[in-house]
């Protein structure tokens, strides 16, 4: 009986070589970063707007921390 083995003859040319470990590592890192970006923007129509709001909120928090000496800015008056 005849056996068809891919490792003999023409079949050896069709074998896909595994990439270098460094290349594979870089590709996996890029794919993970892409998935993370897609997951973070899922459900958000305007990503730029959300980023601007986040930056603005962080700036406000920094200003409050820098200007405030522990007071919340509210005064309690009795009387």
CSV table of C-alpha atoms in Angstrom, one decimal:
chain,number,residue,atom,x,y,z
A,1,UNK,CA,0.0,0.0,0.0
A,2,UNK,CA,1.1,3.5,-0.7
A,3,UNK,CA,1.4,6.0,2.2
A,4,UNK,CA,1.4,9.7,1.6
A,5,UNK,CA,3.7,11.4,4.0
A,6,UNK,CA,4.0,15.2,4.0
A,7,UNK,CA,7.6,15.1,5.1
A,8,UNK,CA,8.8,13.4,1.9
A,9,UNK,CA,9.2,15.0,-1.5
A,10,UNK,CA,7.1,18.1,-2.3
A,11,UNK,CA,5.2,18.1,1.0
A,12,UNK,CA,8.2,19.4,2.8
A,13,UNK,CA,7.9,22.7,1.0
A,14,UNK,CA,4.4,23.3,2.4
A,15,UNK,CA,5.5,23.0,6.1
A,16,UNK,CA,5.1,26.3,8.0
A,17,UNK,CA,8.1,27.2,10.1
A,18,UNK,CA,7.5,28.5,13.6
A,19,UNK,CA,8.6,32.1,14.0
A,20,UNK,CA,11.5,33.2,16.1
A,21,UNK,CA,10.5,33.3,19.9
A,22,UNK,CA,11.3,37.1,20.0
A,23,UNK,CA,9.0,37.7,17.0
A,24,UNK,CA,6.3,35.6,18.4
A,25,UNK,CA,6.6,37.4,21.8
A,26,UNK,CA,6.3,40.8,20.1
A,27,UNK,CA,3.3,39.6,18.1
A,28,UNK,CA,1.5,38.4,21.2
A,29,UNK,CA,2.2,41.6,23.0
A,30,UNK,CA,0.8,43.7,20.1
A,31,UNK,CA,-2.3,41.5,20.0
A,32,UNK,CA,-2.8,41.8,23.8
A,33,UNK,CA,-2.5,45.6,23.5
A,34,UNK,CA,-5.0,45.7,20.7
A,35,UNK,CA,-7.5,43.6,22.6
A,36,UNK,CA,-7.0,45.8,25.7
A,37,UNK,CA,-7.7,49.0,23.6
A,38,UNK,CA,-10.8,47.4,22.0
A,39,UNK,CA,-12.1,46.3,25.4
A,40,UNK,CA,-11.5,49.7,27.0
A,41,UNK,CA,-13.4,51.5,24.2
A,42,UNK,CA,-16.3,49.0,24.0
A,43,UNK,CA,-19.6,50.7,24.4
A,44,UNK,CA,-18.1,54.2,24.1
A,45,UNK,CA,-19.1,56.1,21.0
A,46,UNK,CA,-16.7,59.0,21.3
A,47,UNK,CA,-13.5,57.8,22.9
A,48,UNK,CA,-11.8,61.3,22.4
A,49,UNK,CA,-14.5,62.9,24.5
A,50,UNK,CA,-14.1,60.4,27.3
A,51,UNK,CA,-10.4,60.9,27.4
A,52,UNK,CA,-10.8,64.7,27.6
A,53,UNK,CA,-13.3,64.3,30.5
A,54,UNK,CA,-10.9,62.0,32.3
A,55,UNK,CA,-8.0,64.4,31.9
A,56,UNK,CA,-10.1,67.3,33.1
A,57,UNK,CA,-11.2,65.4,36.1
A,58,UNK,CA,-7.6,64.5,37.0
A,59,UNK,CA,-6.6,68.2,36.6
A,60,UNK,CA,-9.4,69.2,39.0
A,61,UNK,CA,-8.3,66.7,41.5
A,62,UNK,CA,-4.7,67.9,41.3
A,63,UNK,CA,-5.8,71.5,41.8
A,64,UNK,CA,-7.9,70.6,44.8
A,65,UNK,CA,-5.0,68.7,46.4
A,66,UNK,CA,-2.6,71.5,45.7
A,67,UNK,CA,-4.8,74.4,46.9
A,68,UNK,CA,-6.6,72.6,49.8
A,69,UNK,CA,-5.0,72.2,53.2
A,70,UNK,CA,-7.4,69.4,54.2
A,71,UNK,CA,-10.5,71.5,54.1
A,72,UNK,CA,-13.3,70.4,51.7
A,73,UNK,CA,-14.2,74.0,50.8
A,74,UNK,CA,-17.5,73.9,52.7
A,75,UNK,CA,-18.1,76.0,55.9
A,76,UNK,CA,-20.4,74.9,58.6
A,77,UNK,CA,-22.3,77.7,60.3
A,78,UNK,CA,-24.2,77.3,63.5
A,79,UNK,CA,-26.4,80.0,64.8
